[in-house]
mmCIF file of C-alpha atoms in Angstrom:
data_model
loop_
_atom_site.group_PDB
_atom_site.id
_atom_site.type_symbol
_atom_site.label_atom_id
_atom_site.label_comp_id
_atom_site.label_asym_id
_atom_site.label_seq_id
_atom_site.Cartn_x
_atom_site.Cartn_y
_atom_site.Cartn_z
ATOM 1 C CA UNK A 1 -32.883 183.147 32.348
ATOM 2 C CA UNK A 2 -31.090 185.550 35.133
ATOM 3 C CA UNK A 3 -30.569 183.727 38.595
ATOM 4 C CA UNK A 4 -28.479 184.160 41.566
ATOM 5 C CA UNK A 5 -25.072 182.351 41.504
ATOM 6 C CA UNK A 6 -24.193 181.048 44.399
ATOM 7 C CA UNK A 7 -20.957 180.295 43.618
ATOM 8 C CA UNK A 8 -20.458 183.889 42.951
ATOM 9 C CA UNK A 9 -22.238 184.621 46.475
ATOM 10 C CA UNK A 10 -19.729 182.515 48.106
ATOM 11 C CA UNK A 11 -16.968 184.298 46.291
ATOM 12 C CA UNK A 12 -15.252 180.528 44.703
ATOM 13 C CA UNK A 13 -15.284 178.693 41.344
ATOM 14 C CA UNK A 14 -17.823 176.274 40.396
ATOM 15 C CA UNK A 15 -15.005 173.424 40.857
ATOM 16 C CA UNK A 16 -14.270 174.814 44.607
ATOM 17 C CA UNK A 17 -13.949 171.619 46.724
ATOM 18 C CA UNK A 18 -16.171 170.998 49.469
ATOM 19 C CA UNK A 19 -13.396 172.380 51.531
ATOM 20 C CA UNK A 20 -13.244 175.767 49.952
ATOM 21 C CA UNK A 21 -17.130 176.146 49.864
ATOM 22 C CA UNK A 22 -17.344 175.377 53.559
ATOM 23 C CA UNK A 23 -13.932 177.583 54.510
ATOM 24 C CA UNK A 24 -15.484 180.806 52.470
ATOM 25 C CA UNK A 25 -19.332 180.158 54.123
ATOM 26 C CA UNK A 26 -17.951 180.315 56.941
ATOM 27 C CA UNK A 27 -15.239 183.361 56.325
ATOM 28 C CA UNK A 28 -18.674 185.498 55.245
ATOM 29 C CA UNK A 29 -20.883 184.121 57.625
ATOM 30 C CA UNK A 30 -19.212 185.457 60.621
ATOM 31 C CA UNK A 31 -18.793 188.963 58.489
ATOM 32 C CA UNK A 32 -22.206 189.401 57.818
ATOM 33 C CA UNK A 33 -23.608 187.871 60.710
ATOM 34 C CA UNK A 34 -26.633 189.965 61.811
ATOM 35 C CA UNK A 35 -24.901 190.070 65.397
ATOM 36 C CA UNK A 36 -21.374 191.456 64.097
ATOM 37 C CA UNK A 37 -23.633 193.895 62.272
ATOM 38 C CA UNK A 38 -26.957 194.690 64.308
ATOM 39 C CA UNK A 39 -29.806 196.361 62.086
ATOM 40 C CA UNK A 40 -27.819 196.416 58.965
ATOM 41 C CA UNK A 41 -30.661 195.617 56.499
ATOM 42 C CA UNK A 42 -27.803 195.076 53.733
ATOM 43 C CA UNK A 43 -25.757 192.564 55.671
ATOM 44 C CA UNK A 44 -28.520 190.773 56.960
ATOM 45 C CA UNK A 45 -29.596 190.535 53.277
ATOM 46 C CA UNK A 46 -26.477 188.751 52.647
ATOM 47 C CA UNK A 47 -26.433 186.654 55.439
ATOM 48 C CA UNK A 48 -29.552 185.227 54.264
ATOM 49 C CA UNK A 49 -27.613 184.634 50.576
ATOM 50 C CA UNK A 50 -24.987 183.348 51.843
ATOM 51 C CA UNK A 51 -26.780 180.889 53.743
ATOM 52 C CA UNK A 52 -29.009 179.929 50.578
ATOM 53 C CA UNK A 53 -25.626 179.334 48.440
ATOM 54 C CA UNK A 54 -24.493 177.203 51.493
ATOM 55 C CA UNK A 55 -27.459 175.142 51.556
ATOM 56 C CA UNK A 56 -27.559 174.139 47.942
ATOM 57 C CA UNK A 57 -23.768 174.161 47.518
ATOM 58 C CA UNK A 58 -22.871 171.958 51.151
ATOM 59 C CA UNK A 59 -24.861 168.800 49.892
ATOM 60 C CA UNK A 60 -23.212 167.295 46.746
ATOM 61 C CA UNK A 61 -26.327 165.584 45.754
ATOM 62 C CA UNK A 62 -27.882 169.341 45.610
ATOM 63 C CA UNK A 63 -24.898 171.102 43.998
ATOM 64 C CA UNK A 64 -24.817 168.738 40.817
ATOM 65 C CA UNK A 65 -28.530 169.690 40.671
ATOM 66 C CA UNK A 66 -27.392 172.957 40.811
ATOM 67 C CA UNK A 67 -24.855 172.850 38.447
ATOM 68 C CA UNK A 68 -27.434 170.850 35.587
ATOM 69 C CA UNK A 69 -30.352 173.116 36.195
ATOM 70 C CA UNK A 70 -29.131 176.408 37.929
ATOM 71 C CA UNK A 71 -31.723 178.307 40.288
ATOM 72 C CA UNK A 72 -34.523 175.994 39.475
ATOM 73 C CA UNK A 73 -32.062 172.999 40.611
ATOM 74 C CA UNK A 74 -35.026 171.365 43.411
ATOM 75 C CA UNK A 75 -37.540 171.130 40.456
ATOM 76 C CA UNK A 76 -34.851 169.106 38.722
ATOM 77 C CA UNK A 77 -36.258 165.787 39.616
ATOM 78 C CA UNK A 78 -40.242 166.765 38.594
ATOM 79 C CA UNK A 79 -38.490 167.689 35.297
ATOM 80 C CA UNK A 80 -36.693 164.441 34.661
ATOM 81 C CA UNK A 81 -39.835 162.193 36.015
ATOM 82 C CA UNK A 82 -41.615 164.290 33.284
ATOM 83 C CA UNK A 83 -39.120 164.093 30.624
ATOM 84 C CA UNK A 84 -39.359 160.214 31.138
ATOM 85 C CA UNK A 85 -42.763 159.926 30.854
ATOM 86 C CA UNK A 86 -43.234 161.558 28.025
ATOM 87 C CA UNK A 87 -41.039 159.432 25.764
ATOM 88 C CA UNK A 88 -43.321 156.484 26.995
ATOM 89 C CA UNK A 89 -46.100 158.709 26.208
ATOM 90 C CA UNK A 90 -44.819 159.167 22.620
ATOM 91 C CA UNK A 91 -45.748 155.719 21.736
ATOM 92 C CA UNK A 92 -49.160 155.907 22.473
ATOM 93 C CA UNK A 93 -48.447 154.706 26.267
ATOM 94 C CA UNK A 94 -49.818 156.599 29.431
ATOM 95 C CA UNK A 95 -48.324 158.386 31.992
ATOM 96 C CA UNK A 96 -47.002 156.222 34.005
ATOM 97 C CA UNK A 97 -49.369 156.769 36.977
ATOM 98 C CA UNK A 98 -49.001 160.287 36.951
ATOM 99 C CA UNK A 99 -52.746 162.006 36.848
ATOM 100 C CA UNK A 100 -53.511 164.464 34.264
ATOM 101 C CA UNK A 101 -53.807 168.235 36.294
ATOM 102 C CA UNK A 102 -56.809 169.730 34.715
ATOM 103 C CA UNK A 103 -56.873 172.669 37.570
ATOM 104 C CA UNK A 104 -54.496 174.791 35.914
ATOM 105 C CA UNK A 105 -51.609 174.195 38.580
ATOM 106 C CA UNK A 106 -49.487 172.948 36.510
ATOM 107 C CA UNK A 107 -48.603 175.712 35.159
ATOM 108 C CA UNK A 108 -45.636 176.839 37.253
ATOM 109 C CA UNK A 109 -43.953 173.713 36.044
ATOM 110 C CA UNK A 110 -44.913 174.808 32.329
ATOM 111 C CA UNK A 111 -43.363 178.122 32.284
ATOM 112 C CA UNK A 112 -40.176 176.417 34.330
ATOM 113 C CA UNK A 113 -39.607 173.959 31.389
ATOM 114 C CA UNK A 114 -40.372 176.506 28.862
ATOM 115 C CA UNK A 115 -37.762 179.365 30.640
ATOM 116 C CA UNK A 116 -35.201 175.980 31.226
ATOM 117 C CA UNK A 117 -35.350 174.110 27.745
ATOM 118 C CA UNK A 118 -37.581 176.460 25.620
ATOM 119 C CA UNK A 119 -40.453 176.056 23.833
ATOM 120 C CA UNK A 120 -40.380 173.019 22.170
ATOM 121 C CA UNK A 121 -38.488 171.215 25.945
ATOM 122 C CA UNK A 122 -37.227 167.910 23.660
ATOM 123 C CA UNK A 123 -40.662 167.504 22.598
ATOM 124 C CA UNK A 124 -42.769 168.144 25.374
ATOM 125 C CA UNK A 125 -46.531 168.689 24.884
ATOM 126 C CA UNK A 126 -48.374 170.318 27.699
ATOM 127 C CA UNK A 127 -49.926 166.974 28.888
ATOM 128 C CA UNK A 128 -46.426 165.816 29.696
ATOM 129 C CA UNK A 129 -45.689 169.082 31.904
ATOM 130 C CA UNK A 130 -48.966 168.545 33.373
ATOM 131 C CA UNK A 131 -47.865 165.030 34.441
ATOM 132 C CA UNK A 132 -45.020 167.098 36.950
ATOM 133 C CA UNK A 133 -47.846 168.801 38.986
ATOM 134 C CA UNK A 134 -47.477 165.245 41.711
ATOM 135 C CA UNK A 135 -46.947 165.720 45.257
ATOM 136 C CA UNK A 136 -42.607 165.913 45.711
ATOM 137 C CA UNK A 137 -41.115 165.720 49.089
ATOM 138 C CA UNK A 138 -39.362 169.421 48.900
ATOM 139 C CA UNK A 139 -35.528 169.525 49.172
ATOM 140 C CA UNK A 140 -33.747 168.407 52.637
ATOM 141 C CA UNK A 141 -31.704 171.923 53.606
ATOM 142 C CA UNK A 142 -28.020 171.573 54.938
ATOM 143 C CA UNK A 143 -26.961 174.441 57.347
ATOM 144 C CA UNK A 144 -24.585 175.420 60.589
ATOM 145 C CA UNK A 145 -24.468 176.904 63.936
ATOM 146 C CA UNK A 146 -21.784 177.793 65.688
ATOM 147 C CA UNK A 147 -21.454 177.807 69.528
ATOM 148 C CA UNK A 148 -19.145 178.779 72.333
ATOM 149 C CA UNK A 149 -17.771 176.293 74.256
ATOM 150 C CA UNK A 150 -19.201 177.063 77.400
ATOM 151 C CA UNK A 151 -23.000 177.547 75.770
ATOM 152 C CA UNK A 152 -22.490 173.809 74.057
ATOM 153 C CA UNK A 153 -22.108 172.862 77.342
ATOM 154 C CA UNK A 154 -25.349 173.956 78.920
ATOM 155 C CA UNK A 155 -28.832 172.532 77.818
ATOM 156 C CA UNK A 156 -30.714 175.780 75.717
ATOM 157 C CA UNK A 157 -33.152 177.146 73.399
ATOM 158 C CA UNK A 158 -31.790 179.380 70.576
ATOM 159 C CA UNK A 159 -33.383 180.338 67.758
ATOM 160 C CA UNK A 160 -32.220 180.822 64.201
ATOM 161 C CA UNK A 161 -33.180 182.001 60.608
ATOM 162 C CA UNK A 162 -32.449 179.400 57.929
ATOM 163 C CA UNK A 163 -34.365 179.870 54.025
ATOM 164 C CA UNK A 164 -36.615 182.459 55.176
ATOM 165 C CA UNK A 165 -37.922 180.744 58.392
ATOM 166 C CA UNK A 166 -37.305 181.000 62.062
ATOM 167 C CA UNK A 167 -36.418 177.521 63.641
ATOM 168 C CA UNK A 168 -36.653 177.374 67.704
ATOM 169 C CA UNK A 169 -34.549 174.668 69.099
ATOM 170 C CA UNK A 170 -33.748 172.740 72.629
ATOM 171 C CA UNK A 171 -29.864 172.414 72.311
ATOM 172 C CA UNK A 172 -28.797 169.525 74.444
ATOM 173 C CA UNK A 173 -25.889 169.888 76.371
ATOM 174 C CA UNK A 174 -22.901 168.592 75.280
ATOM 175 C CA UNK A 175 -22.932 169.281 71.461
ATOM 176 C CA UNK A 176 -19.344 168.504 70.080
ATOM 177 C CA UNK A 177 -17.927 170.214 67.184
ATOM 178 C CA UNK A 178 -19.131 168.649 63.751
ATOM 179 C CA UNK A 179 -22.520 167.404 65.355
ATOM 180 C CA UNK A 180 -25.099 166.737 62.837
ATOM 181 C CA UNK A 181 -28.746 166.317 63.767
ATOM 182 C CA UNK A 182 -31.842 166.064 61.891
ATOM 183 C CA UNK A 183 -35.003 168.227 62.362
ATOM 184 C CA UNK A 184 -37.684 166.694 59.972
ATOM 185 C CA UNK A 185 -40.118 168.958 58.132
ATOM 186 C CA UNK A 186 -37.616 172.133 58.626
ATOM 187 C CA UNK A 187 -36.359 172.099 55.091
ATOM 188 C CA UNK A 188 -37.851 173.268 51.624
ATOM 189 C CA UNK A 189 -41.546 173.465 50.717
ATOM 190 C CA UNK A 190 -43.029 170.531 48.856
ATOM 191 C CA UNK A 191 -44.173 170.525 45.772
ATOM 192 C CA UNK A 192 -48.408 170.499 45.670
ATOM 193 C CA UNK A 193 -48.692 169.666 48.968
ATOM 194 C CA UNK A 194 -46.405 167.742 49.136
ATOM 195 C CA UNK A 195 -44.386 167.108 52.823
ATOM 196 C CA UNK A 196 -41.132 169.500 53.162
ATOM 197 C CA UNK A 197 -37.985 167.882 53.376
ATOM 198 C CA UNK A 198 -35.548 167.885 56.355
ATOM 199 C CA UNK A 199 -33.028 169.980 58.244
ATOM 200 C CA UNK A 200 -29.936 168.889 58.726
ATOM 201 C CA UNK A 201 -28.105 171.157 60.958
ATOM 202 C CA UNK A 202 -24.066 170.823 61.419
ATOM 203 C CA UNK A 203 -22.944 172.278 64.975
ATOM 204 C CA UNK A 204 -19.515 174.124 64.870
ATOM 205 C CA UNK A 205 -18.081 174.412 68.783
ATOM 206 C CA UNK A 206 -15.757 177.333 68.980
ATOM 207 C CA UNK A 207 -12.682 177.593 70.655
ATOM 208 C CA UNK A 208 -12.172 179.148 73.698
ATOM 209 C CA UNK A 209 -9.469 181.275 75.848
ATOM 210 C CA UNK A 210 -9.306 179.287 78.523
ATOM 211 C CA UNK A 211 -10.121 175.740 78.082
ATOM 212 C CA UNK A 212 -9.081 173.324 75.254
ATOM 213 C CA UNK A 213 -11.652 170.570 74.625
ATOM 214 C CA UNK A 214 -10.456 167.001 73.610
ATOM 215 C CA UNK A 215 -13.227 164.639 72.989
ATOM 216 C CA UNK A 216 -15.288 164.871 76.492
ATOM 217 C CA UNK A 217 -11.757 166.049 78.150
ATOM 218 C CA UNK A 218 -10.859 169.711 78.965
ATOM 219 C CA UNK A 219 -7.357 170.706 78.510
ATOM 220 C CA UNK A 220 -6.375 173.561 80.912
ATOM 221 C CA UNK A 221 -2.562 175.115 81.505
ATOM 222 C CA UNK A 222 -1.963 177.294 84.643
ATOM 223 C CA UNK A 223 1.104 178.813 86.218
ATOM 224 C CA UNK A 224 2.441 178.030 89.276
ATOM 225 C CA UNK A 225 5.249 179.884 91.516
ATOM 226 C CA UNK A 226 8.574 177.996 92.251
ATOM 227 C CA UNK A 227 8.069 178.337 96.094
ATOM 228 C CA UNK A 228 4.750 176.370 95.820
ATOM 229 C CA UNK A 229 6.026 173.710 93.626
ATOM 230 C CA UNK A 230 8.877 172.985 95.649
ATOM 231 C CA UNK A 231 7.132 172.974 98.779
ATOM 232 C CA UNK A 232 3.405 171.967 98.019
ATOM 233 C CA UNK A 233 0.297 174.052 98.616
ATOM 234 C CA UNK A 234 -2.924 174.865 97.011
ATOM 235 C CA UNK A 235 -4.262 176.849 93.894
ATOM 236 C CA UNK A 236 -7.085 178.348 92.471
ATOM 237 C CA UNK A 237 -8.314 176.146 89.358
ATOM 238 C CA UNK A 238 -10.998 177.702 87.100
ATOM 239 C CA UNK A 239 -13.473 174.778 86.032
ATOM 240 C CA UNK A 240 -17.136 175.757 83.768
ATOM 241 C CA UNK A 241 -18.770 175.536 86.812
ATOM 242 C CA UNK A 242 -16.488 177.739 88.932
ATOM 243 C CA UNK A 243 -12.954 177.853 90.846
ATOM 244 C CA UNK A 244 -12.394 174.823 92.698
ATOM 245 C CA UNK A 245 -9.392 173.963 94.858
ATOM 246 C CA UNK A 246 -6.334 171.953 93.373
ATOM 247 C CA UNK A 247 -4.057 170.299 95.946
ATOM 248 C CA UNK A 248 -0.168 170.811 94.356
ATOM 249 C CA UNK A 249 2.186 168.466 96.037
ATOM 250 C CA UNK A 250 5.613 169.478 97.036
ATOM 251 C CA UNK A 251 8.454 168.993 94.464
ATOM 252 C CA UNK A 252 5.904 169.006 91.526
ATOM 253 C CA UNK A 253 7.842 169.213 87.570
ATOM 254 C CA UNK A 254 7.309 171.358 85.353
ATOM 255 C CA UNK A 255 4.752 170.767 82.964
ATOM 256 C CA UNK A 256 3.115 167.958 85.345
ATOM 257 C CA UNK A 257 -0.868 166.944 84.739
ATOM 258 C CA UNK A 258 -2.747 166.740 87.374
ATOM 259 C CA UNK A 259 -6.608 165.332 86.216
ATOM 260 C CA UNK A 260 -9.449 166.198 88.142
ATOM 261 C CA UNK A 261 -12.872 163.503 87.702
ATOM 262 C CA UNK A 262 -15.627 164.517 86.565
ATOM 263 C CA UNK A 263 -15.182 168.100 85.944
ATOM 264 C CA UNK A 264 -14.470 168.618 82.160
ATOM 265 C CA UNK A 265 -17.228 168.603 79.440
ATOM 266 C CA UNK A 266 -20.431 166.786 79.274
ATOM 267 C CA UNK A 267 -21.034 163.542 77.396
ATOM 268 C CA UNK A 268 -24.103 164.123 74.775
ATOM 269 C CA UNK A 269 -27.109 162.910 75.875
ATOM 270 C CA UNK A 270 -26.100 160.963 78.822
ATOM 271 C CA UNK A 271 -26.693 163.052 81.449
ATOM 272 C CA UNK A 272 -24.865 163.070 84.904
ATOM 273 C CA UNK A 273 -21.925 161.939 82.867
ATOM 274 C CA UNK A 274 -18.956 164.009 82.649
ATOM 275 C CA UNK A 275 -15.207 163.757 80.776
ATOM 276 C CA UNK A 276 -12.452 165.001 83.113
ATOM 277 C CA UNK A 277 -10.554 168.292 83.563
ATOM 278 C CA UNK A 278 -6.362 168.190 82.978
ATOM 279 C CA UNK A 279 -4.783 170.344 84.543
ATOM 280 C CA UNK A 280 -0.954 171.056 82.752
ATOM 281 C CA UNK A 281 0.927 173.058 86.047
ATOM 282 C CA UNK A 282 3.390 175.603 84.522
ATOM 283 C CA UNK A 283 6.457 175.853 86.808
ATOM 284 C CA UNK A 284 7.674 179.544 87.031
ATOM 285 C CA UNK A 285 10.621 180.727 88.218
ATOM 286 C CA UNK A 286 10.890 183.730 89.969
ATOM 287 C CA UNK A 287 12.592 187.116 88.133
ATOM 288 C CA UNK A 288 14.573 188.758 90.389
ATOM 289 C CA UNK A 289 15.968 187.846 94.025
ATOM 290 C CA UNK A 290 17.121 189.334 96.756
ATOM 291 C CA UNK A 291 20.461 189.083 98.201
ATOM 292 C CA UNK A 292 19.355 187.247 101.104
ATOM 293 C CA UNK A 293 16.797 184.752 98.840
ATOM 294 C CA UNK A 294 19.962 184.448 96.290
ATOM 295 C CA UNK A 295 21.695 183.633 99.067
ATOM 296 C CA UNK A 296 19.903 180.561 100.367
ATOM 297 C CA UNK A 297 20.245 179.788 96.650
ATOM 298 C CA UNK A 298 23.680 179.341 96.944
ATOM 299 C CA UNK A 299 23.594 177.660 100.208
ATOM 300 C CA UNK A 300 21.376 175.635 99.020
ATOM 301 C CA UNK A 301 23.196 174.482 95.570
ATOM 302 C CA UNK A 302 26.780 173.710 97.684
ATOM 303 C CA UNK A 303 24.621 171.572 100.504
#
């Protein structure tokens, strides 16, 4: 039967490594993002693909589902649970706990196995599809977010689309890059009532133009003149709260770190706690003089 192909949606081969799946989810997802293309109906109709192939494709356990029974890859396991009880059942034997469906709902899983295997489905009788209609847990989901550095490190709610629903979150501050957390009930349907599986949402911290973040440590380089390195003073140091005074002292080297406590990125769920902002002082010499500054220059090199 036709189906989607995610691998196709993702634009790599079915034996892409995990790698390449993740690198090209990621290389589409911020192309057809729905804010890099506000009310385009078409991109945000990919989006929502693309983020269907990643689900399914991200969790190995999925894919080889995937690759064994294609779209219909999540009612893989009814299909085997059925296909083993009817071989018991072909010796006279009885289901193996599983309750005969007499309501008729069963029939989904009928015209799946027919579509899937045809007709005859190794054998199958329609007492042995009826014996797939049990509650299943539905399929744990697998899926990212990506945030700017400064919004990881604020406490928020955002709110996001993921398999056709709308999840509202509290993000806790101090989400680090490759974050995983668990939001139970958030994932695929279950199967005649049974409970939906799980969420399990990967956070992706972005880079950012000013600050460089290593572990709970942010990494900062800023220029200063040749007049105050030499003699001392005070500069201007951007932190993610706001400029804060930095105390050079005289005859500081280039490159020198200078670490300030307390004010680099916040530790995940302990709050009050804080890593440290380095500060990497850039010594920069001056490009052009005057006679009477080249001068003292010279007076200064023969002293």
């Amino acid at each position: 039967m036709a189906h989607t192909n995610y691998y196709e949606i993702l634009g790599v081969k079915p034996s892409a490594t995990p790698e390449e799946i993740k690198k090209a989810y990621r290389k589409l997802a911020r192309k057809y993002h729905p804010d890099v293309n506000p009310g385009d109906k078409v991109a945000e109709q990919k989006f929502k693909e693309l983020n269907e192939a990643n689900e399914v494709l991200s969790n190995p356990e999925n894919r080889k589902k995937y690759d064994q029974y294609g779209q219909n890859w999540s009612q893989g396991e009814a299909y085997e649970k059925a296909k083993a009880q009817s071989r018991g059942s072909s010796s006279g034997g009885g289901f193996g706990g599983f309750t005969h469906d007499t309501s008729g709902s069963h029939e989904e899983y009928s015209d799946f196995f027919e579509q899937m295997f045809g007709s005859s489905a190794s054998g199958f009788d329609r007492r042995a599809r009826g014996s797939a209609s049990g509650k299943f847990k539905g399929s744990d989901v697998h899926g990212e977010i990506s945030l700017p550095l400064r919004q990881a490190a604020k406490e928020h709610q955002t709110t996001f689309e993921i398999g056709g629903k709308k999840v509202r979150i509290t993000v806790p501050s101090g989400v680090y890059d490759g974050l995983q957390i668990k939001l139970s009930g958030y994932g695929a349907s279950g199967h005649n009532n049974g409970p939906a599986g799980d969420l399990y949402l990967t956070f992706n911290v972005e880079k950012d133009a000013v600050f460089e973040l290593d572990g709970q440590n942010l990494k900062l380089r800023i220029p200063v003149d040749l007049y105050t390195a030499v003699l001392g003073g005070q500069l201007r140091v951007p932190t993610l709260e706001g400029e804060v005074n930095l105390k050079v002292k005289p005859l500081t080297q280039n490159n020198s770190t200078v670490r300030l406590k307390g004010k680099g990125f916040p530790v995940y769920k302990k709050e009050g706690l804080f890593g440290d902002l380095l500060v990497t002082l850039e010594v920069q010499l001056p490009k052009s003089l005057s006679p009477e500054q080249k001068a003292l220059f010279e007076k200064l090199q023969t002293s």
